[in-house]
PDB file of C-alpha atoms in Angstrom:
ATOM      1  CA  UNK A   3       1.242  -3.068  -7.010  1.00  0.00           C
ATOM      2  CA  UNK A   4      -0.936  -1.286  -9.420  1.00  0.00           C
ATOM      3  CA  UNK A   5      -2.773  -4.597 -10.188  1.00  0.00           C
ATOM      4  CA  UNK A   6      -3.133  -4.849  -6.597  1.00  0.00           C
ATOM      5  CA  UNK A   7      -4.734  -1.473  -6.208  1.00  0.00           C
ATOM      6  CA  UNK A   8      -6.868  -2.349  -8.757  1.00  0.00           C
ATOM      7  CA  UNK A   9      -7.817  -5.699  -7.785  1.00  0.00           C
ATOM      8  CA  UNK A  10      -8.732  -4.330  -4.310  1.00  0.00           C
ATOM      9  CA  UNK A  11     -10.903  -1.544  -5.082  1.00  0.00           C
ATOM     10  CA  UNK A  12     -12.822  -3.912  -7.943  1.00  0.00           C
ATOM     11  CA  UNK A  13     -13.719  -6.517  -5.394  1.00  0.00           C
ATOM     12  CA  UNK A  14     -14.512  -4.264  -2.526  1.00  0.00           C
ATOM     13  CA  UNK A  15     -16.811  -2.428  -4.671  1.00  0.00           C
ATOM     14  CA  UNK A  16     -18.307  -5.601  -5.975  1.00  0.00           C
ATOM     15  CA  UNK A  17     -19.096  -7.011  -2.221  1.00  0.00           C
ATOM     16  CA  UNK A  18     -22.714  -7.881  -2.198  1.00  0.00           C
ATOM     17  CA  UNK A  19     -22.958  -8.214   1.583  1.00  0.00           C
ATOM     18  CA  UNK A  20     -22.387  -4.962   2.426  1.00  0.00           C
ATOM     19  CA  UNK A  21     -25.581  -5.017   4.664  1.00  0.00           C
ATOM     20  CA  UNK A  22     -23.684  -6.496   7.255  1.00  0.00           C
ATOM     21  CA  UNK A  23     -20.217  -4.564   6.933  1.00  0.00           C
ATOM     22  CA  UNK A  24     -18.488  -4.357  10.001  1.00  0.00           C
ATOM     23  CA  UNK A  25     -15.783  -0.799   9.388  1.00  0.00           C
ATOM     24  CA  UNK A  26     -12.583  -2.343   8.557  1.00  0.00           C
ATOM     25  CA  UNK A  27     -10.513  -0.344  10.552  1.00  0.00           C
ATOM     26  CA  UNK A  28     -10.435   2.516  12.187  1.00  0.00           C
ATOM     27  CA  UNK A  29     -12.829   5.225  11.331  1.00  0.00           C
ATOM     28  CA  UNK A  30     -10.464   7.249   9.479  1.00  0.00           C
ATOM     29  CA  UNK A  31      -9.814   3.904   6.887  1.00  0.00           C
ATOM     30  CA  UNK A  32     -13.275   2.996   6.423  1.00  0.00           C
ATOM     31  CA  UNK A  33     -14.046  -0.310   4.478  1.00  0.00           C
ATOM     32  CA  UNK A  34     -15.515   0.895   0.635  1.00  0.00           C
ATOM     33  CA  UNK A  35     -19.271   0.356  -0.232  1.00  0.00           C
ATOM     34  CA  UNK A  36     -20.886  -0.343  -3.356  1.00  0.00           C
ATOM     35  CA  UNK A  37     -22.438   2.822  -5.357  1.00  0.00           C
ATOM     36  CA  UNK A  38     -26.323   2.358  -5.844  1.00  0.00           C
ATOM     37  CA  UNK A  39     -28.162   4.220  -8.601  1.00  0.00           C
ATOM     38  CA  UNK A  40     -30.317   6.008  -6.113  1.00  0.00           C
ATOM     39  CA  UNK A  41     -27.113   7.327  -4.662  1.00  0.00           C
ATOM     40  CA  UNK A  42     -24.464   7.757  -6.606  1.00  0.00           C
ATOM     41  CA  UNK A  43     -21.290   8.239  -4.429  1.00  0.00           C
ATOM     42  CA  UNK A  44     -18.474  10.293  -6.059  1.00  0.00           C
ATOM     43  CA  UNK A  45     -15.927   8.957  -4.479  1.00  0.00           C
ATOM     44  CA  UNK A  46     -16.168   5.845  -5.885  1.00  0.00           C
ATOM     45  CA  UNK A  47     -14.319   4.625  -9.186  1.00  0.00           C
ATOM     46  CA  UNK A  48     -16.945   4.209 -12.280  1.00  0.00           C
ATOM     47  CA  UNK A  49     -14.012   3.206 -14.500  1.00  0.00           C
ATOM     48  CA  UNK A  50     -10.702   2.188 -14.668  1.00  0.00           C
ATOM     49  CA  UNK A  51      -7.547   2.154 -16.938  1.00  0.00           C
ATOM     50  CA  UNK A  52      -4.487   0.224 -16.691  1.00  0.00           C
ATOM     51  CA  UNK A  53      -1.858   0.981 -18.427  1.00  0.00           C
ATOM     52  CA  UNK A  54       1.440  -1.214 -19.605  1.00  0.00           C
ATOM     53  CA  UNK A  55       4.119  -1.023 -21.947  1.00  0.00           C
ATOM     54  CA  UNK A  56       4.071  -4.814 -23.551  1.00  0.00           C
ATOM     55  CA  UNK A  57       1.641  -6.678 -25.301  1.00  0.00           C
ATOM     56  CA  UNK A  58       2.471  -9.546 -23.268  1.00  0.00           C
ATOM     57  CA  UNK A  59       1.516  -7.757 -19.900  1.00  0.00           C
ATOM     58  CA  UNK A  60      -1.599  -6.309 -21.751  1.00  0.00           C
ATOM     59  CA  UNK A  61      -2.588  -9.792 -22.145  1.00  0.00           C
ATOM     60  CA  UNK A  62      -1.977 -10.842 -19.011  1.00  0.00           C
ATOM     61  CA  UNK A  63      -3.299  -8.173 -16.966  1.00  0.00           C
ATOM     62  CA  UNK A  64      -6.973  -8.431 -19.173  1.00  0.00           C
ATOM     63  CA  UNK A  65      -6.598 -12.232 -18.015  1.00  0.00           C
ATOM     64  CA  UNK A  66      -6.135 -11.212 -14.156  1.00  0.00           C
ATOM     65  CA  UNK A  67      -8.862  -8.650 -14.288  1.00  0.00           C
ATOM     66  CA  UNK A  68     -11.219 -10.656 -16.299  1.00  0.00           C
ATOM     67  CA  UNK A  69     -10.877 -13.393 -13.113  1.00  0.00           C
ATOM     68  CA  UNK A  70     -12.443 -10.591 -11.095  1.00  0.00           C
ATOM     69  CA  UNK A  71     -15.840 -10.496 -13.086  1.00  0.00           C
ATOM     70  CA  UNK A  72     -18.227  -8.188 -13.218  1.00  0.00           C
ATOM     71  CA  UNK A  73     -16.545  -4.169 -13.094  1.00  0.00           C
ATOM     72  CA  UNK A  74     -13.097  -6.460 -13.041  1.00  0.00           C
ATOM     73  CA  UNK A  75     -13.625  -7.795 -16.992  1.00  0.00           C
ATOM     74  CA  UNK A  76     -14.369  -3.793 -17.785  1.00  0.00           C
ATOM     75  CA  UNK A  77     -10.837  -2.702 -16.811  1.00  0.00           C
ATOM     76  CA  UNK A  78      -9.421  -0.996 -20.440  1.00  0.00           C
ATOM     77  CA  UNK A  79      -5.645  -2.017 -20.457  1.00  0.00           C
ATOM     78  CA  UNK A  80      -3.726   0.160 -22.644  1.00  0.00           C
ATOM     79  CA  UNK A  81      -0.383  -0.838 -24.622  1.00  0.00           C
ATOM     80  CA  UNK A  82       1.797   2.756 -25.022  1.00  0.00           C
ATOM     81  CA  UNK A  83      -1.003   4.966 -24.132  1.00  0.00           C
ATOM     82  CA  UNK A  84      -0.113   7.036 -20.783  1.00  0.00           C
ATOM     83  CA  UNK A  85      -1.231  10.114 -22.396  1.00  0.00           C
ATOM     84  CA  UNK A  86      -5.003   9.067 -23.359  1.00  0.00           C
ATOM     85  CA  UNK A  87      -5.123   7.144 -20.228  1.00  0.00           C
ATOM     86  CA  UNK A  88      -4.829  10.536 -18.099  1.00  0.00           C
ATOM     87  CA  UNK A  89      -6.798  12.420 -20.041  1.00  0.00           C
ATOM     88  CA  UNK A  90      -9.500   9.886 -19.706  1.00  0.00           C
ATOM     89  CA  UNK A  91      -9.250   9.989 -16.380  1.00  0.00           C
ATOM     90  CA  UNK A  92      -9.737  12.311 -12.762  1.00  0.00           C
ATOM     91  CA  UNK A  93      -7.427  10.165 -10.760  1.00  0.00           C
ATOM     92  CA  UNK A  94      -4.204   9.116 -12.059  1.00  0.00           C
ATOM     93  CA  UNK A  95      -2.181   6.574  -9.843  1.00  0.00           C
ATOM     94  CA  UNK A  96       1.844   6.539 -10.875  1.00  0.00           C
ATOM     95  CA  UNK A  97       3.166   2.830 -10.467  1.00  0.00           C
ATOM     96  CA  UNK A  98       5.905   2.563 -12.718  1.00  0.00           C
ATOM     97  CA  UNK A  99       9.878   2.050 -11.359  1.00  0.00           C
ATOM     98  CA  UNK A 100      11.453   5.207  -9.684  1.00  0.00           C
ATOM     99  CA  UNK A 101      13.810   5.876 -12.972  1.00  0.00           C
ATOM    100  CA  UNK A 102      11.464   6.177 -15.430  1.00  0.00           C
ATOM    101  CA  UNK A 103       9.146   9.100 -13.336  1.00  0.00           C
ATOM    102  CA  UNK A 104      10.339  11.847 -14.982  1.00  0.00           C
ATOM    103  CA  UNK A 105      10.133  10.093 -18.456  1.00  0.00           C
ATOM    104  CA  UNK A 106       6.439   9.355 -18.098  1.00  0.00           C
ATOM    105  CA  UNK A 107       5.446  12.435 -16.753  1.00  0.00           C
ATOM    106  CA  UNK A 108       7.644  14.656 -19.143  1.00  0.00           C
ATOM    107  CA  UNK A 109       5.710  12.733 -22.041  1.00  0.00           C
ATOM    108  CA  UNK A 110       4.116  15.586 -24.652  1.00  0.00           C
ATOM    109  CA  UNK A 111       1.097  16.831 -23.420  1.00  0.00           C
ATOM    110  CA  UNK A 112       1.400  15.171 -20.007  1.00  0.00           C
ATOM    111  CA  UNK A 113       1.519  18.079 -17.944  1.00  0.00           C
ATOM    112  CA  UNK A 114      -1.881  19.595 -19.829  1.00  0.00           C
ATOM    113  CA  UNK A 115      -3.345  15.936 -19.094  1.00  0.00           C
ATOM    114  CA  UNK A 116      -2.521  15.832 -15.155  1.00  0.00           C
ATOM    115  CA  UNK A 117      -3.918  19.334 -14.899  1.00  0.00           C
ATOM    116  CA  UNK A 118      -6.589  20.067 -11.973  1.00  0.00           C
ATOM    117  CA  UNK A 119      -6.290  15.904 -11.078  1.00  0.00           C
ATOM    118  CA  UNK A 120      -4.605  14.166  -8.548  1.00  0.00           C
ATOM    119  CA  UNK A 121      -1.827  12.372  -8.883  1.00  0.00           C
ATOM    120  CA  UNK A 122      -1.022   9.663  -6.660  1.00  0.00           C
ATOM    121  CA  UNK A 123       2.756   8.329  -6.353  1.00  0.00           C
ATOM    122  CA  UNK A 124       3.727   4.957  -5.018  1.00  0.00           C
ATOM    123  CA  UNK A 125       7.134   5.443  -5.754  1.00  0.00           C
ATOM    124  CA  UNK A 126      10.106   4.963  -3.148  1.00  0.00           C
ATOM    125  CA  UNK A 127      12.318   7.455  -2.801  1.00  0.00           C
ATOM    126  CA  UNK A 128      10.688  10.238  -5.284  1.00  0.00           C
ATOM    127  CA  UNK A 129       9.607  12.902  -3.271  1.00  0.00           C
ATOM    128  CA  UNK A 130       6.992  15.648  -3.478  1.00  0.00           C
ATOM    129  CA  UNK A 131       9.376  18.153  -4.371  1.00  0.00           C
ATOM    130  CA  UNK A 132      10.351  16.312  -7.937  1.00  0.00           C
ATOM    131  CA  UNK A 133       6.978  15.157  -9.178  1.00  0.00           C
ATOM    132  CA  UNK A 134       5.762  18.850  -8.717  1.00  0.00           C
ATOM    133  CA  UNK A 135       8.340  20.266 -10.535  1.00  0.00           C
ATOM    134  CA  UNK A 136       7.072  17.853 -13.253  1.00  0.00           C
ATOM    135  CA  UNK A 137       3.720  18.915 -13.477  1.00  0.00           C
ATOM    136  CA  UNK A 138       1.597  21.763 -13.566  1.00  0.00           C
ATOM    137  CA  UNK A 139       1.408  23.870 -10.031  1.00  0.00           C
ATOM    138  CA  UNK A 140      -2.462  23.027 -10.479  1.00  0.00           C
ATOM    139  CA  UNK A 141      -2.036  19.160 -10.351  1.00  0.00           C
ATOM    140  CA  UNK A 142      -2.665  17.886  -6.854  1.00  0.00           C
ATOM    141  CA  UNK A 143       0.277  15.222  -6.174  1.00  0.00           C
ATOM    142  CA  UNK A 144       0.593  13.010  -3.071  1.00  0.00           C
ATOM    143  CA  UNK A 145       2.862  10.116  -1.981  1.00  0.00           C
ATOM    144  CA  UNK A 146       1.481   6.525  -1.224  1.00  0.00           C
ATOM    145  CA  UNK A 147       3.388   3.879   0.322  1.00  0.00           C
ATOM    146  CA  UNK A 148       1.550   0.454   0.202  1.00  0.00           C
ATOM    147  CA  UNK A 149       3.153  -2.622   0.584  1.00  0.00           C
ATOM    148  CA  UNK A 150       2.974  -6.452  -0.750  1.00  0.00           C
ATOM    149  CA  UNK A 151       0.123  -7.981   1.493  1.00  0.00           C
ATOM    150  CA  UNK A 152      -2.330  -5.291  -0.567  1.00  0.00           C
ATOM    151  CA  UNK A 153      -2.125  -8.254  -2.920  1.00  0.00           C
ATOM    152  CA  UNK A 154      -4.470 -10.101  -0.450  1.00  0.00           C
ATOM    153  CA  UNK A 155      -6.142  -7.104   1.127  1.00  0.00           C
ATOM    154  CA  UNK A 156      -4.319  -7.134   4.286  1.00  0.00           C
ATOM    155  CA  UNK A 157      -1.906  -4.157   3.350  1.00  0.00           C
ATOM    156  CA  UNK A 158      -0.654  -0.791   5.026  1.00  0.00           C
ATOM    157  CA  UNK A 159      -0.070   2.249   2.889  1.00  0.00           C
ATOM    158  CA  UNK A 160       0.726   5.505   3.705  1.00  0.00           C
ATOM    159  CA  UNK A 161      -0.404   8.911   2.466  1.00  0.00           C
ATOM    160  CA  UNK A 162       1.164  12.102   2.427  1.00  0.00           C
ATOM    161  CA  UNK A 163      -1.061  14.982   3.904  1.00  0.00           C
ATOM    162  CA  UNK A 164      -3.113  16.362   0.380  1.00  0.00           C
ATOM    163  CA  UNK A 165      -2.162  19.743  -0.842  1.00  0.00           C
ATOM    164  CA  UNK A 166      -3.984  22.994   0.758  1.00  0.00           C
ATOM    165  CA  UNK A 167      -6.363  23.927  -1.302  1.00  0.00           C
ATOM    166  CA  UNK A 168      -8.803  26.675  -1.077  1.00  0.00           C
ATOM    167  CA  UNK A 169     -11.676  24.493  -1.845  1.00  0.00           C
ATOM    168  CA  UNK A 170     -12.445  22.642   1.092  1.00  0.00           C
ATOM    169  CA  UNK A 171     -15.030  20.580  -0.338  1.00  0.00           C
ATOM    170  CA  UNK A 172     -12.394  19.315  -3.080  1.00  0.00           C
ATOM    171  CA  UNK A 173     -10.149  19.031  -0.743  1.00  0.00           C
ATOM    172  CA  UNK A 174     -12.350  16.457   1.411  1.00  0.00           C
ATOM    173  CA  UNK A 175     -13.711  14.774  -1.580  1.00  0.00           C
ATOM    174  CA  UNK A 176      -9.912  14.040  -2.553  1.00  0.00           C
ATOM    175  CA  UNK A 177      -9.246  12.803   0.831  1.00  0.00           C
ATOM    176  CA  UNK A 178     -12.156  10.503   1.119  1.00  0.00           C
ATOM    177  CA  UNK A 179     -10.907   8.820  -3.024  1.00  0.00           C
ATOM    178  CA  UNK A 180      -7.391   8.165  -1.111  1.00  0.00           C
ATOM    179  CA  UNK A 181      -9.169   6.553   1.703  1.00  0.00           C
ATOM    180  CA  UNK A 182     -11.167   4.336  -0.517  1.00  0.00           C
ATOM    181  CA  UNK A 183      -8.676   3.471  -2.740  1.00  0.00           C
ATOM    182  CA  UNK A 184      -6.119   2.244  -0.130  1.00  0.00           C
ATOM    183  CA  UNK A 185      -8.424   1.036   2.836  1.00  0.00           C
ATOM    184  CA  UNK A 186      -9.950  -1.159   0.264  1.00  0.00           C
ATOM    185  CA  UNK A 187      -6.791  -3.076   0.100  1.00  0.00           C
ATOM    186  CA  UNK A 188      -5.782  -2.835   3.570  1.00  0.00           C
ATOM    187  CA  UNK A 189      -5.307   0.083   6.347  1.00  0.00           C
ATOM    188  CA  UNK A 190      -4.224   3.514   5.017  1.00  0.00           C
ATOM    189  CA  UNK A 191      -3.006   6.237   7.460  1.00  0.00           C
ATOM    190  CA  UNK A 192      -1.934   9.920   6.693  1.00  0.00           C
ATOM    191  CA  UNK A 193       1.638  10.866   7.847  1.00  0.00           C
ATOM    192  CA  UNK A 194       3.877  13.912   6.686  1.00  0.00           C
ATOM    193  CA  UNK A 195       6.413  12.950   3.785  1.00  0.00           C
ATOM    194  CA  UNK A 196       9.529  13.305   6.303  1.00  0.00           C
ATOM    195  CA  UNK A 197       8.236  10.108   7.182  1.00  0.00           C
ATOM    196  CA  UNK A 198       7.838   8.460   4.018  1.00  0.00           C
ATOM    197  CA  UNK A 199      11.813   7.192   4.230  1.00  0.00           C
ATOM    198  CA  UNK A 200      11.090   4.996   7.755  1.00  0.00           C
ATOM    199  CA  UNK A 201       7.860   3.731   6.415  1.00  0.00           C
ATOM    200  CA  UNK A 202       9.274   2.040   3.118  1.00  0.00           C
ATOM    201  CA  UNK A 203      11.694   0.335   5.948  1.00  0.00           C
ATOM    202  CA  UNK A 204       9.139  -1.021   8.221  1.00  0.00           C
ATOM    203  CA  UNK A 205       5.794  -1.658   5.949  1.00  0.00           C
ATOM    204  CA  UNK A 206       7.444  -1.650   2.778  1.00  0.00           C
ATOM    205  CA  UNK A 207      10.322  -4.110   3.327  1.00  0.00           C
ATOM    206  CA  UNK A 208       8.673  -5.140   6.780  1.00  0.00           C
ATOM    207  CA  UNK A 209       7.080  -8.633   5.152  1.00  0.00           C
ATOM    208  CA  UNK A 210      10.855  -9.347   4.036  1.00  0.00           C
ATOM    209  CA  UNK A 211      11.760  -9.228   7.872  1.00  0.00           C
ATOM    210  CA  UNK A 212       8.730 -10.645   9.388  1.00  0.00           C
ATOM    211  CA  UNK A 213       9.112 -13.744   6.847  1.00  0.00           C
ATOM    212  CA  UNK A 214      12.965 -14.484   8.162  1.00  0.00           C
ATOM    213  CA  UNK A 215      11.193 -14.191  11.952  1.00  0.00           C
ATOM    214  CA  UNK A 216       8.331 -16.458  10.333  1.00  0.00           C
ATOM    215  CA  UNK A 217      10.673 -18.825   8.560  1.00  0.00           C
ATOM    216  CA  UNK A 218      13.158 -19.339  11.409  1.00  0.00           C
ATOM    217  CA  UNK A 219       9.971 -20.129  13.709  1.00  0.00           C
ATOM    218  CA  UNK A 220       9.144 -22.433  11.462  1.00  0.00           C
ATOM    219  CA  UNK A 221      12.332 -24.030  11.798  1.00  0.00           C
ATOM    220  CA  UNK A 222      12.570 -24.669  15.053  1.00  0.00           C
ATOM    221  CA  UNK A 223       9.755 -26.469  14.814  1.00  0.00           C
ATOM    222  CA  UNK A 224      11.193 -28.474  12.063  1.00  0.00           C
ATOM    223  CA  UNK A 225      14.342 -29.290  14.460  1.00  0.00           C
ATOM    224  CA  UNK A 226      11.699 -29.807  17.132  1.00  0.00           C
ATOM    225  CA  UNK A 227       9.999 -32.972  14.983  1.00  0.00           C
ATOM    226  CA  UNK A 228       6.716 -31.228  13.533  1.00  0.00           C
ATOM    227  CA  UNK A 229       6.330 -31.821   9.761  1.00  0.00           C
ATOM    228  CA  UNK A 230       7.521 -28.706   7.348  1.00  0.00           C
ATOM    229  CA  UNK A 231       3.747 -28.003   6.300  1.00  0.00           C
ATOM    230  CA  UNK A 232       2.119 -28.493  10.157  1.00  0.00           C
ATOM    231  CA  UNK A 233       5.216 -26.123  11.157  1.00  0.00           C
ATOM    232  CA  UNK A 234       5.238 -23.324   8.859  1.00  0.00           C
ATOM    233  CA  UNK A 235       1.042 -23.042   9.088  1.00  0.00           C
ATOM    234  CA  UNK A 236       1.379 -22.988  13.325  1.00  0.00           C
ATOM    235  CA  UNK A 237       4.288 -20.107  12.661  1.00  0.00           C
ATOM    236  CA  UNK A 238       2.061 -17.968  10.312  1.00  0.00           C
ATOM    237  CA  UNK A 239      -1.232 -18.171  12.309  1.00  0.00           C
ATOM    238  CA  UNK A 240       0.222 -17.568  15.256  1.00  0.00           C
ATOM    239  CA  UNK A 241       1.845 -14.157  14.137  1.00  0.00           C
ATOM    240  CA  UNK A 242      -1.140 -13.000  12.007  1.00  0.00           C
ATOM    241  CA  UNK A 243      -2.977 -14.174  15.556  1.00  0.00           C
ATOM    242  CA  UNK A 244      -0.421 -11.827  17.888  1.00  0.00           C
ATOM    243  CA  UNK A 245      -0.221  -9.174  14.951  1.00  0.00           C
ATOM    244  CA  UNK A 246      -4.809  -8.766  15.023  1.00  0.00           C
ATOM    245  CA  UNK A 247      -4.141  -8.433  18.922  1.00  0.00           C
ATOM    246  CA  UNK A 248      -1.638  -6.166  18.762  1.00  0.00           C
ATOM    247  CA  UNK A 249      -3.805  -3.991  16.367  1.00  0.00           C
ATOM    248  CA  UNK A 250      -6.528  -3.311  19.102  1.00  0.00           C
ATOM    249  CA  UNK A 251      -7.659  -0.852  20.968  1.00  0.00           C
ATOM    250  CA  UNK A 252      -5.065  -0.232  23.912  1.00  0.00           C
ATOM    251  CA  UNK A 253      -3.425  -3.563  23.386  1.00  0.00           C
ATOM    252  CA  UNK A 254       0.139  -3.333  23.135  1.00  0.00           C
ATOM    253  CA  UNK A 255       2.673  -5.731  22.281  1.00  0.00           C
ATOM    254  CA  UNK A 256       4.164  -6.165  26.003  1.00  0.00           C
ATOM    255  CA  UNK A 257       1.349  -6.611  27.319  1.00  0.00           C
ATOM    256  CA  UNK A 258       0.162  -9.392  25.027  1.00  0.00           C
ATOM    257  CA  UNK A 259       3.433 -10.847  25.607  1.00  0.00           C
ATOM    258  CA  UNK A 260       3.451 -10.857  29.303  1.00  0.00           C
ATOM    259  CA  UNK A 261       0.205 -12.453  29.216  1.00  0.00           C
ATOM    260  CA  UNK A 262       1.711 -15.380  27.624  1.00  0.00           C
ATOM    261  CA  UNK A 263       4.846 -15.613  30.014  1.00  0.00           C
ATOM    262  CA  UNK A 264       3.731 -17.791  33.247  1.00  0.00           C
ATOM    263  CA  UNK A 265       6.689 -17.999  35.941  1.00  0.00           C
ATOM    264  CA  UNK A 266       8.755 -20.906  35.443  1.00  0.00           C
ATOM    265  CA  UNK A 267       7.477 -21.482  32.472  1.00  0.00           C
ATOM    266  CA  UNK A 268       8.941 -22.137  28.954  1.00  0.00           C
ATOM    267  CA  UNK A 269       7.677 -19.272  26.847  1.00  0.00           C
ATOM    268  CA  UNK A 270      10.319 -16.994  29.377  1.00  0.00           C
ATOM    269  CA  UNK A 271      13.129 -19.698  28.733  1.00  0.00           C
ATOM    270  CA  UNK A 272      13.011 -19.309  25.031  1.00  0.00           C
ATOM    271  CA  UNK A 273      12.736 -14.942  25.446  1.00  0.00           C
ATOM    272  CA  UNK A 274      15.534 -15.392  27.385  1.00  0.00           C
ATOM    273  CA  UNK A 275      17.233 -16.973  24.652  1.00  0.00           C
ATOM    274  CA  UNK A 276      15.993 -14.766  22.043  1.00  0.00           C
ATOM    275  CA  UNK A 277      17.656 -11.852  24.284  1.00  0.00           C
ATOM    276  CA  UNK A 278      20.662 -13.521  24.474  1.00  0.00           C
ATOM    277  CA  UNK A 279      20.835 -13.067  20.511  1.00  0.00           C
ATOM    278  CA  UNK A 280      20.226  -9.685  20.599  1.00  0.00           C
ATOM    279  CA  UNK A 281      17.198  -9.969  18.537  1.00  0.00           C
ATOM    280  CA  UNK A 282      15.528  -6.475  19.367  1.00  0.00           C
ATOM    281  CA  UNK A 283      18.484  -4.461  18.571  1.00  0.00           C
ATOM    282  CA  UNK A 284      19.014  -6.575  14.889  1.00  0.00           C
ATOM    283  CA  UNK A 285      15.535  -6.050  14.086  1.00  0.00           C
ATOM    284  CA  UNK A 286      15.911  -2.134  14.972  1.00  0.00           C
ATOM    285  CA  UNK A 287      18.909  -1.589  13.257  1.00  0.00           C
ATOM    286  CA  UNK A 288      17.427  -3.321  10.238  1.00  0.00           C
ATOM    287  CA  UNK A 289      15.033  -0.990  10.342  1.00  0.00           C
ATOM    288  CA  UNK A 290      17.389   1.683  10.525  1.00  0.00           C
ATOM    289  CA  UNK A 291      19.712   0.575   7.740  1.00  0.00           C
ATOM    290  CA  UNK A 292      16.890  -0.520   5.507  1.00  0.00           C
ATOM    291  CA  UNK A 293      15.250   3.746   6.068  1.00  0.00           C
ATOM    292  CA  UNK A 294      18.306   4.748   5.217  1.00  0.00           C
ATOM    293  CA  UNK A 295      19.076   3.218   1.743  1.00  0.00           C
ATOM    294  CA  UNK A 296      15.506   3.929   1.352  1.00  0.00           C
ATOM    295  CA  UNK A 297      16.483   7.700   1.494  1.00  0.00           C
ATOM    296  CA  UNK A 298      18.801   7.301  -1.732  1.00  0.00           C
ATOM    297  CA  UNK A 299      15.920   5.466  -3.940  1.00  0.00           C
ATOM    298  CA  UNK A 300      14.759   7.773  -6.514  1.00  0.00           C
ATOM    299  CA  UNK A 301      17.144  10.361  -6.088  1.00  0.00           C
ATOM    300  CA  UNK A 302      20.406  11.092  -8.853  1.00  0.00           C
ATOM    301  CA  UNK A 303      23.441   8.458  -8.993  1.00  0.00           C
ATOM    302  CA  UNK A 304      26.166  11.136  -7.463  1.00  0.00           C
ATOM    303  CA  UNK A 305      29.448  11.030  -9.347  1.00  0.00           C
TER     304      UNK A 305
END
């Protein structure tokens, strides 16, 4: 995911057609802009840092970024070096797995490092409460919950409400990095950290369960005589399709599905049959089982 983050922010900074930039979602997840000299914007990224633990991903990861050209070849990857990392750097983004949290950020010197930054967490299942009593009471730490499609840009992450601070200005400047970080790889949306557990269900885990839905479209029109390939790509588009609609203005999903369903006709036979599988209630309790197993991620193994 950090790759991902990475990725996203290098080529939306590197758009040269920004001229005719339509805002990528709504206004509170604008679409990122390139910096100019005349007006250096600082929110935006001058440098980045990636760090790994193996050679071998070091060598990959200069590979991937050097694919990106331009600021994407100037990404420093760093073998065993968390410590210089943050102290070269104002925003620190934690990607690492859940377990070894406490590790990193209990490193010597850490806690000096992170002080006065912000520290962003995409971690499932650690909460606010633990990374703060890891750091300093003057780092500012947030949650982030992205999910897989960031890999293409077409991702949803969520943000934990920043810290109160009595520097407004800081506070706002903070806010607009997070925005630009995560809209640049998808939609981004503020939401309290109560939340966090029922968003890793349905964003986080979400493509998992959309791709069953997708898959056993697909097959049906397999069983139905399409070809595999011709099946699977009228399955996809037409969900991406119905998800876009879905995403505007007023549009809801019952409506868009009503619109479809003609008396008589067959898209009502096969809802019908869909109902008589229960499908809304598996899909909800998915949801519901998935959130909570999500709410045991991070947290100690009890004995």
């Amino acid at each position: 995911m950090g790759i991902a983050i990475i990725s996203g922010v290098v080529a939306s900074l590197q758009s040269k057609d920004n001229a005719h930039i339509i805002p990528k979602w709504e206004s509170h997840t604008p679409g990122t802009s390139t910096p100019t000299a005349d007006s250096p914007d600082p929110s935006l990224p001058s440098f980045f840092i990636a760090t790994v633990s193996r050679q071998e991903s070091a060598k990959k990861l200069r590979h991937t970024f050097g694919l990106l050209g331009g600021l994407g070849a100037s990404v420093q990857v760093l073998v065993g070096e968390n410590l210089a990392a943050v102290q070269r750097s104002d925003i620190v983004i934690l990607c690492c797995k859940p377990h070894q949290a406490q590790t990193i950020l209990g490193e010597n010197g850490m806690k000096e490092a992170l002080d006065g930054k912000l520290l962003i967490s995409i971690l499932a299942g650690v909460t606010i409460s633990q990374l703060t009593s890891w750091v300093l009471p003057t780092t500012k730490v947030v949650r982030a919950m992205p999910n897989t499609p960031c890999r293409i840009r077409e991702g949803m992450t969520v943000v934990s409400p920043l810290p109160t601070l009595s520097n407004s200005e800081e506070t706002e400047l903070d806010r607009s990095i997070i925005l630009k970080i995560f809209s640049s790889i998808g939609r981004c949306r503020f939401l309290e950290e109560k939340h966090f557990d029922a968003c890793t269900a349905l964003s986080g885990s979400g493509p998992a369960f959309a791709c069953i839905f997708l898959e056993a479209m697909a097959d049906g029109g397999v069983m139905m005589g399409l070809p595999r390939a011709e099946a699977l790509e009228l399955a996809a588009q037409t969900l991406q399709g119905a998800a876009r609609m879905a995403l505007q203005v007023g549009a809801h999903p019952a409506q868009i599905k009503d619109s479809v369903t003609t008396p008589g006709g067959c898209t009502i036979a096969g809802l019908l049959a869909m109902e008589d599988g229960k499908i809304r209630s598996t899909i909800a309790r998915a949801i519901q089982i998935a959130t909570e197993h999500a709410s045991q991620l991070g947290q100690p193994t009890k004995k």
